[in-house]
PDB file of C-alpha atoms in Angstrom:
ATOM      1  CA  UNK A   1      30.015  25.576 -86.317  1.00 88.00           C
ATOM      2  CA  UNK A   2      28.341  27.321 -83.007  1.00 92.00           C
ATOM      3  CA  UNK A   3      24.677  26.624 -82.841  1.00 95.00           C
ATOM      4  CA  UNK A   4      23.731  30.125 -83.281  1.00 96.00           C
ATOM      5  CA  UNK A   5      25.400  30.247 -86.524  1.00 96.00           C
ATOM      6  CA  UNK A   6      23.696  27.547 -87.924  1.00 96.00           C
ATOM      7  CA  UNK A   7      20.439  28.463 -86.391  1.00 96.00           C
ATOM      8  CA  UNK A   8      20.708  32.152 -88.549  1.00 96.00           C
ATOM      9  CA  UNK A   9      22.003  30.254 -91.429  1.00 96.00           C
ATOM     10  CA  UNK A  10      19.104  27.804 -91.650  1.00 96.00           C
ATOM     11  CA  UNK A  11      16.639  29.891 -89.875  1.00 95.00           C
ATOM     12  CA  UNK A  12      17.076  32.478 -93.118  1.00 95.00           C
ATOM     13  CA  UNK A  13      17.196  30.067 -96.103  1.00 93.00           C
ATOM     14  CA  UNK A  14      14.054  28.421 -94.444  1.00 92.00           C
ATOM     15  CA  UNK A  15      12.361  31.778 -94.516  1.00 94.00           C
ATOM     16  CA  UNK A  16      11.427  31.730 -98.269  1.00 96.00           C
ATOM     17  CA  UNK A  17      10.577  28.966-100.722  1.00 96.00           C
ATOM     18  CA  UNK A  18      13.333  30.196-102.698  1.00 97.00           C
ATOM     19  CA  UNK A  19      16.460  31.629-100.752  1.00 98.00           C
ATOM     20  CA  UNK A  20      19.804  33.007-102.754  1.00 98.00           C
ATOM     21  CA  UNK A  21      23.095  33.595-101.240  1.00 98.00           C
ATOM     22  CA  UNK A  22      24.505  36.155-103.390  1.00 98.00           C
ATOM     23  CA  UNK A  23      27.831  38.741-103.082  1.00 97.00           C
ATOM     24  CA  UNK A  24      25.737  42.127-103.434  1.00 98.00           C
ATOM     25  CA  UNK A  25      21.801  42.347-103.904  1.00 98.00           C
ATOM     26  CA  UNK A  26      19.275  41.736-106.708  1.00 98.00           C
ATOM     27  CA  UNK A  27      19.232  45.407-107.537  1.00 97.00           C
ATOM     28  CA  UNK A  28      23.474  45.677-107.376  1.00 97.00           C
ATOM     29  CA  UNK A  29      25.061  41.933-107.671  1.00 97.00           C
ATOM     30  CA  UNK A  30      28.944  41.863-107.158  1.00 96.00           C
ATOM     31  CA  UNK A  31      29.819  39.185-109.212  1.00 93.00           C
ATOM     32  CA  UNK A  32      29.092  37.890-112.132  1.00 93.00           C
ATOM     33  CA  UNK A  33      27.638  34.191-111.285  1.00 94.00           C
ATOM     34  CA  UNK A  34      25.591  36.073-108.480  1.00 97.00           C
ATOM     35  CA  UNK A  35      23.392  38.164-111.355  1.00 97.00           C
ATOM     36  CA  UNK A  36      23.648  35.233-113.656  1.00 97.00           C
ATOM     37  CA  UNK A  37      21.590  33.557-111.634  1.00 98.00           C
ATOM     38  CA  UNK A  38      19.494  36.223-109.908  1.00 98.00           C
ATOM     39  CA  UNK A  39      18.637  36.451-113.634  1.00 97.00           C
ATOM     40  CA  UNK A  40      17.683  33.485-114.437  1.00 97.00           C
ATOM     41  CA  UNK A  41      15.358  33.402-111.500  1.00 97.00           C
ATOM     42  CA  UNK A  42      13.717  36.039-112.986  1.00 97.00           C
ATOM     43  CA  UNK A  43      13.571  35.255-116.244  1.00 96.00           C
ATOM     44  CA  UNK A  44      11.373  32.553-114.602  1.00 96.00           C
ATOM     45  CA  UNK A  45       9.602  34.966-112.851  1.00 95.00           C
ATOM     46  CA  UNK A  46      10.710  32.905-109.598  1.00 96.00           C
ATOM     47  CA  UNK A  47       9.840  34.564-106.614  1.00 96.00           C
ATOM     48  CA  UNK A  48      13.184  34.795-103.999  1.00 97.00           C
ATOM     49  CA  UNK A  49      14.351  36.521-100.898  1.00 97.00           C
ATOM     50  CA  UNK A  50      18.588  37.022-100.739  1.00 98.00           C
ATOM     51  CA  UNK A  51      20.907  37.356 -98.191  1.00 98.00           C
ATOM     52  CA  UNK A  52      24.033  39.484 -98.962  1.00 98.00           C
ATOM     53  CA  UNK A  53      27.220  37.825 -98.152  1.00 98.00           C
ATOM     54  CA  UNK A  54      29.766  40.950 -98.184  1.00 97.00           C
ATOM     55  CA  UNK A  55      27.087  42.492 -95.465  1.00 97.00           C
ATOM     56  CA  UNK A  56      27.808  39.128 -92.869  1.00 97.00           C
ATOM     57  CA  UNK A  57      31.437  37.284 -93.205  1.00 96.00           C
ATOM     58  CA  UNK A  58      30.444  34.645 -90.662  1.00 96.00           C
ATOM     59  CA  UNK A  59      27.343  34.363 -92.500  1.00 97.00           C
ATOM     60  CA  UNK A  60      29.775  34.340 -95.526  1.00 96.00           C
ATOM     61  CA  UNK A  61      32.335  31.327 -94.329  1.00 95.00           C
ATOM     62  CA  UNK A  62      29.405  30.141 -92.250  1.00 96.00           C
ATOM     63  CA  UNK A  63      27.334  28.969 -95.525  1.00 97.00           C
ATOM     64  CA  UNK A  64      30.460  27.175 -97.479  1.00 94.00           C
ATOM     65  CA  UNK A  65      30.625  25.332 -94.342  1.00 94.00           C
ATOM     66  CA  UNK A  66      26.711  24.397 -94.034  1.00 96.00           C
ATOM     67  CA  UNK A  67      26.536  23.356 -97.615  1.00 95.00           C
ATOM     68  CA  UNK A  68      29.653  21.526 -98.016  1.00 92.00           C
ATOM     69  CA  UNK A  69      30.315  23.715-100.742  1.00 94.00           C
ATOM     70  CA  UNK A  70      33.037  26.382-101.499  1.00 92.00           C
ATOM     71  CA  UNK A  71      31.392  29.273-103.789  1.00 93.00           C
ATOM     72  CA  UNK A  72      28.617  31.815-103.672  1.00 95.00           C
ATOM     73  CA  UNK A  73      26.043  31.888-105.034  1.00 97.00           C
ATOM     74  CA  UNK A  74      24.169  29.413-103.355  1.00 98.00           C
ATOM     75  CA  UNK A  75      20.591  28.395-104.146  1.00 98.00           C
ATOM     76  CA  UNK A  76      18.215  27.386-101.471  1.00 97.00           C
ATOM     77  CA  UNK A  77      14.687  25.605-103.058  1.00 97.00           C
ATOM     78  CA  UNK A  78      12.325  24.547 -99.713  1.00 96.00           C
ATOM     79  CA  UNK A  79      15.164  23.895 -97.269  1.00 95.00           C
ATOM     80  CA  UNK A  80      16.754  21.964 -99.311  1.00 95.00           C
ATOM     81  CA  UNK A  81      20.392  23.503-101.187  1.00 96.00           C
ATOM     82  CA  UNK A  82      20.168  23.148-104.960  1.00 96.00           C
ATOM     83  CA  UNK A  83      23.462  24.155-105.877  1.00 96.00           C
ATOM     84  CA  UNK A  84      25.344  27.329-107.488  1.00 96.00           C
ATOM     85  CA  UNK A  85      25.168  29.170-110.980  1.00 95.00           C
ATOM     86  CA  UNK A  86      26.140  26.129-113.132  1.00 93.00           C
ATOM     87  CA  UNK A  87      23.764  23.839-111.279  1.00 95.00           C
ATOM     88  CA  UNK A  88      21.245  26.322-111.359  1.00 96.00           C
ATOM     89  CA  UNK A  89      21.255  26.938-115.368  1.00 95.00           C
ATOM     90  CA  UNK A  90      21.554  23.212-116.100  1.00 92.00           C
ATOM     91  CA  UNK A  91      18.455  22.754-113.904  1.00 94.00           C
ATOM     92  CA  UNK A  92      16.245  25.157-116.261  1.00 95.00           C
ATOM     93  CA  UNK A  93      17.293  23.581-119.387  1.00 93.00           C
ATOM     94  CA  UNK A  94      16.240  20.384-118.156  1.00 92.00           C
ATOM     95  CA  UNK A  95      12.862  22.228-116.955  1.00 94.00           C
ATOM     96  CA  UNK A  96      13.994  21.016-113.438  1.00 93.00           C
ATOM     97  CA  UNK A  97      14.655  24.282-111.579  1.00 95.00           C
ATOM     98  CA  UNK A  98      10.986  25.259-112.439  1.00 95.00           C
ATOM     99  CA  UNK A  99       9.464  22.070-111.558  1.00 94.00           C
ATOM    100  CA  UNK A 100      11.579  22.525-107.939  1.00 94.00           C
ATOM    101  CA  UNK A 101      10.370  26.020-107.782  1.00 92.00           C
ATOM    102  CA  UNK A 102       6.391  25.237-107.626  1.00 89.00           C
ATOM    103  CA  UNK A 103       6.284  22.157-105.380  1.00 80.00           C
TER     104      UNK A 103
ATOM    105  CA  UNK B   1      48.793  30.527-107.904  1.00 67.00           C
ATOM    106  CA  UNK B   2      47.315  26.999-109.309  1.00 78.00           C
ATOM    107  CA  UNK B   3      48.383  26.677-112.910  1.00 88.00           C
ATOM    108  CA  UNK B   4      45.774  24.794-115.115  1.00 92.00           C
ATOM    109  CA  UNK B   5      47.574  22.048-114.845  1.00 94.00           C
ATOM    110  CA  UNK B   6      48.063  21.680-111.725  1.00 93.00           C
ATOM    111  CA  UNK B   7      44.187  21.660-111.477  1.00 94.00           C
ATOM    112  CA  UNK B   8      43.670  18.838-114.067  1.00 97.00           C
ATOM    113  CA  UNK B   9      46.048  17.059-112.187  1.00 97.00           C
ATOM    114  CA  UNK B  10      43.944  17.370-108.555  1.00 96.00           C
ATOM    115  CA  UNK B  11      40.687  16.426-110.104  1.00 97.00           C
ATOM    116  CA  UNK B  12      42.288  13.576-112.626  1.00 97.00           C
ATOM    117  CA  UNK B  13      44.195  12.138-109.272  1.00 97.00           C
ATOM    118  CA  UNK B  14      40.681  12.450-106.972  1.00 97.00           C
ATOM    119  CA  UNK B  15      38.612  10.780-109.554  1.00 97.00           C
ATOM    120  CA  UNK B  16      40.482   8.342-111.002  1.00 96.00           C
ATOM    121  CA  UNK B  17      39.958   7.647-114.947  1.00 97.00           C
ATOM    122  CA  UNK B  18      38.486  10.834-115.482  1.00 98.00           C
ATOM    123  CA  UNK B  19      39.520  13.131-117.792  1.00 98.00           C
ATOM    124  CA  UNK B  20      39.530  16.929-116.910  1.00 98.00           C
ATOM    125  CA  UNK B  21      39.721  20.082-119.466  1.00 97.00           C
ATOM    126  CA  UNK B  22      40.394  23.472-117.647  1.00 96.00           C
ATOM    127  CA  UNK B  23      39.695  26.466-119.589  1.00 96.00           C
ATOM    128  CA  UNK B  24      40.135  30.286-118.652  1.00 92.00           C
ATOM    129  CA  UNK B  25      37.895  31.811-120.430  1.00 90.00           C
ATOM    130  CA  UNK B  26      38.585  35.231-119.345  1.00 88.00           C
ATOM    131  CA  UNK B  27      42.354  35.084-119.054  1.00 89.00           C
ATOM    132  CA  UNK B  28      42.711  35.784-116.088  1.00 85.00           C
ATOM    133  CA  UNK B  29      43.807  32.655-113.803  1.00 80.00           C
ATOM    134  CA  UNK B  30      41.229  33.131-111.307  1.00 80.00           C
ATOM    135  CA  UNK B  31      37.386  32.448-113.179  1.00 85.00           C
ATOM    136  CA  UNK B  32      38.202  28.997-114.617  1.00 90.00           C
ATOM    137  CA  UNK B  33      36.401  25.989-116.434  1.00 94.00           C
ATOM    138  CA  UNK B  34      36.313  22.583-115.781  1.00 96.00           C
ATOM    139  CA  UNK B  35      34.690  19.752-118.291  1.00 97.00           C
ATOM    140  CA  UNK B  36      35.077  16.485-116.297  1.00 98.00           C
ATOM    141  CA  UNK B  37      33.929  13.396-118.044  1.00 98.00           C
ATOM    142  CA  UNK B  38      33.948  10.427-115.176  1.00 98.00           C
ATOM    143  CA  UNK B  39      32.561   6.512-115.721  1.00 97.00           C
ATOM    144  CA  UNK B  40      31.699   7.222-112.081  1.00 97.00           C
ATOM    145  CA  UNK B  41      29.272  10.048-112.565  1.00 97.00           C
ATOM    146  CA  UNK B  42      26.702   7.918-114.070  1.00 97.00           C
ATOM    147  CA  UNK B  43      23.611   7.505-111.622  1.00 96.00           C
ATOM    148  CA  UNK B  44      24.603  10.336-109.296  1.00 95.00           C
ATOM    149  CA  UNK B  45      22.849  13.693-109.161  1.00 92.00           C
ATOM    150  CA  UNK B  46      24.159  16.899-110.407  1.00 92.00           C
ATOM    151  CA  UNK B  47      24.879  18.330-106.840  1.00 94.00           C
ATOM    152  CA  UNK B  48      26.648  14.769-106.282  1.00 95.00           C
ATOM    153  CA  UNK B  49      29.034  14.953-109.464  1.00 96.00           C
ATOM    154  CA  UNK B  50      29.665  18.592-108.692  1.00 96.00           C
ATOM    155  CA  UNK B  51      30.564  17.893-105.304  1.00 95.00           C
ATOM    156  CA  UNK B  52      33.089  15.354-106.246  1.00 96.00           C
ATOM    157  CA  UNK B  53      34.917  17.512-108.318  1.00 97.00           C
ATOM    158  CA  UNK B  54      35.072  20.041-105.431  1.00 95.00           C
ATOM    159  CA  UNK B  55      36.499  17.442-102.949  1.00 95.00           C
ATOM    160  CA  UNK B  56      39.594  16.932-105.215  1.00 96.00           C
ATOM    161  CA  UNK B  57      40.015  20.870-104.811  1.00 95.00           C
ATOM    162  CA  UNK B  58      39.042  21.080-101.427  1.00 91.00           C
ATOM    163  CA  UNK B  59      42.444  23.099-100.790  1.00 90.00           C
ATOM    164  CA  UNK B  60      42.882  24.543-104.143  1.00 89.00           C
ATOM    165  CA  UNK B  61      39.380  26.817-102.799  1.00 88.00           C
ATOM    166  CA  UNK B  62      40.967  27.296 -99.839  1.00 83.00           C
ATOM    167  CA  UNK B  63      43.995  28.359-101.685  1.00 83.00           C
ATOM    168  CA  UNK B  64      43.965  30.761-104.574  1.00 80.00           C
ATOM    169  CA  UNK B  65      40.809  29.108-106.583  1.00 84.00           C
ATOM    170  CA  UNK B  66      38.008  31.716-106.857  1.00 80.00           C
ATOM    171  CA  UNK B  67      35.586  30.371-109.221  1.00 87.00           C
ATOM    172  CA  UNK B  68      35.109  26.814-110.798  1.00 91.00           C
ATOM    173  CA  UNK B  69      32.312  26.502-113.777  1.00 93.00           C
ATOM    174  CA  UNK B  70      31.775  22.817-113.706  1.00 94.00           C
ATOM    175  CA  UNK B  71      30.563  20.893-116.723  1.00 94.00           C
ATOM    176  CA  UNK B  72      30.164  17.265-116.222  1.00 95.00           C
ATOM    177  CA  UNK B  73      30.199  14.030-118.440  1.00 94.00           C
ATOM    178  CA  UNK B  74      29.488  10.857-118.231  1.00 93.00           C
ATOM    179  CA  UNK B  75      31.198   9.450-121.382  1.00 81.00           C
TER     180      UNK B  75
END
């Protein structure tokens, strides 16, 4: 991956404690795993800034490749990736997802 | 297109003595299910034991696989 691909990549899920990769936006998800979990973020009244894949496709392919993983969404907690929709539900009913969320 | 077979098959062959259900929930081919339950799951984190399961379908993704739910098991 060029360096100034993974310099936007990192440089925007670095830019808020909590950073979603979505298809579409908060307001207008595209898929249905995308609002899933845009929903369940604020059902928990988690705080998160998005990126829109459809708006960037290097952005798009550029992620799979950063994360070593193959399907949007993709949650960002501190820097750190968390995982997609599944992981993402699993992690509230264990209570885990929120405990991420405040450290 | 990947039948669900052919997807048990991948993940059963990548991780092997697990035991893989695909479902398709929504009948359509393309938004599919997988339950894996995997002796070598146990100790690794949830981003680990989803992570295997997506290595045995590394091409499948590449392919004609859109979406993978993902439940894992240990026993």
């Amino acid at each position: 991956m060029n360096e100034e691909l993974r310099q936007r990549i990192e440089s925007m899920m670095k830019s808020s404690k909590v950073f979603l990769f979505m298809k579409g936006t908060p307001n207008e998800p595209q898929c249905g795993f995308s609002k899933r979990t845009v929903d369940t973020l604020r059902e928990l009244k988690i705080k998160f800034d998005s990126f829109d894949v459809f708006s960037d496709e290097e952005i798009r392919q550029g992620i799979k490749e950063y994360a070593n993983w193959p399907t949007i969404p993709q949650l960002y907690i501190n820097g750190e990736f968390i995982g997609g929709c599944d992981i993402v539900e699993q992690l509230v009913r264990t209570g885990d997802l929120q405990r991420l969320a405040v450290q | 297109m990947l039948s669900l077979e052919d997807i048990k098959i991948k993940i059963e062959n990548g991780l092997p003595g697990a035991n893989a259900v695909i479902l398709d929930p929504r009948h359509d081919g393309k938004h599919l299910k997988a339950i894996v339950t995997y002796k070598g799951f146990q100790g690794k984190s949830l981003l680990e034991q989803h992570r295997m399961v997506n290595k045995t379908l590394e091409e499948a993704f590449k392919d004609s696989l859109h979406a993978l739910a993902i439940e894992t098991k240990v026993e």
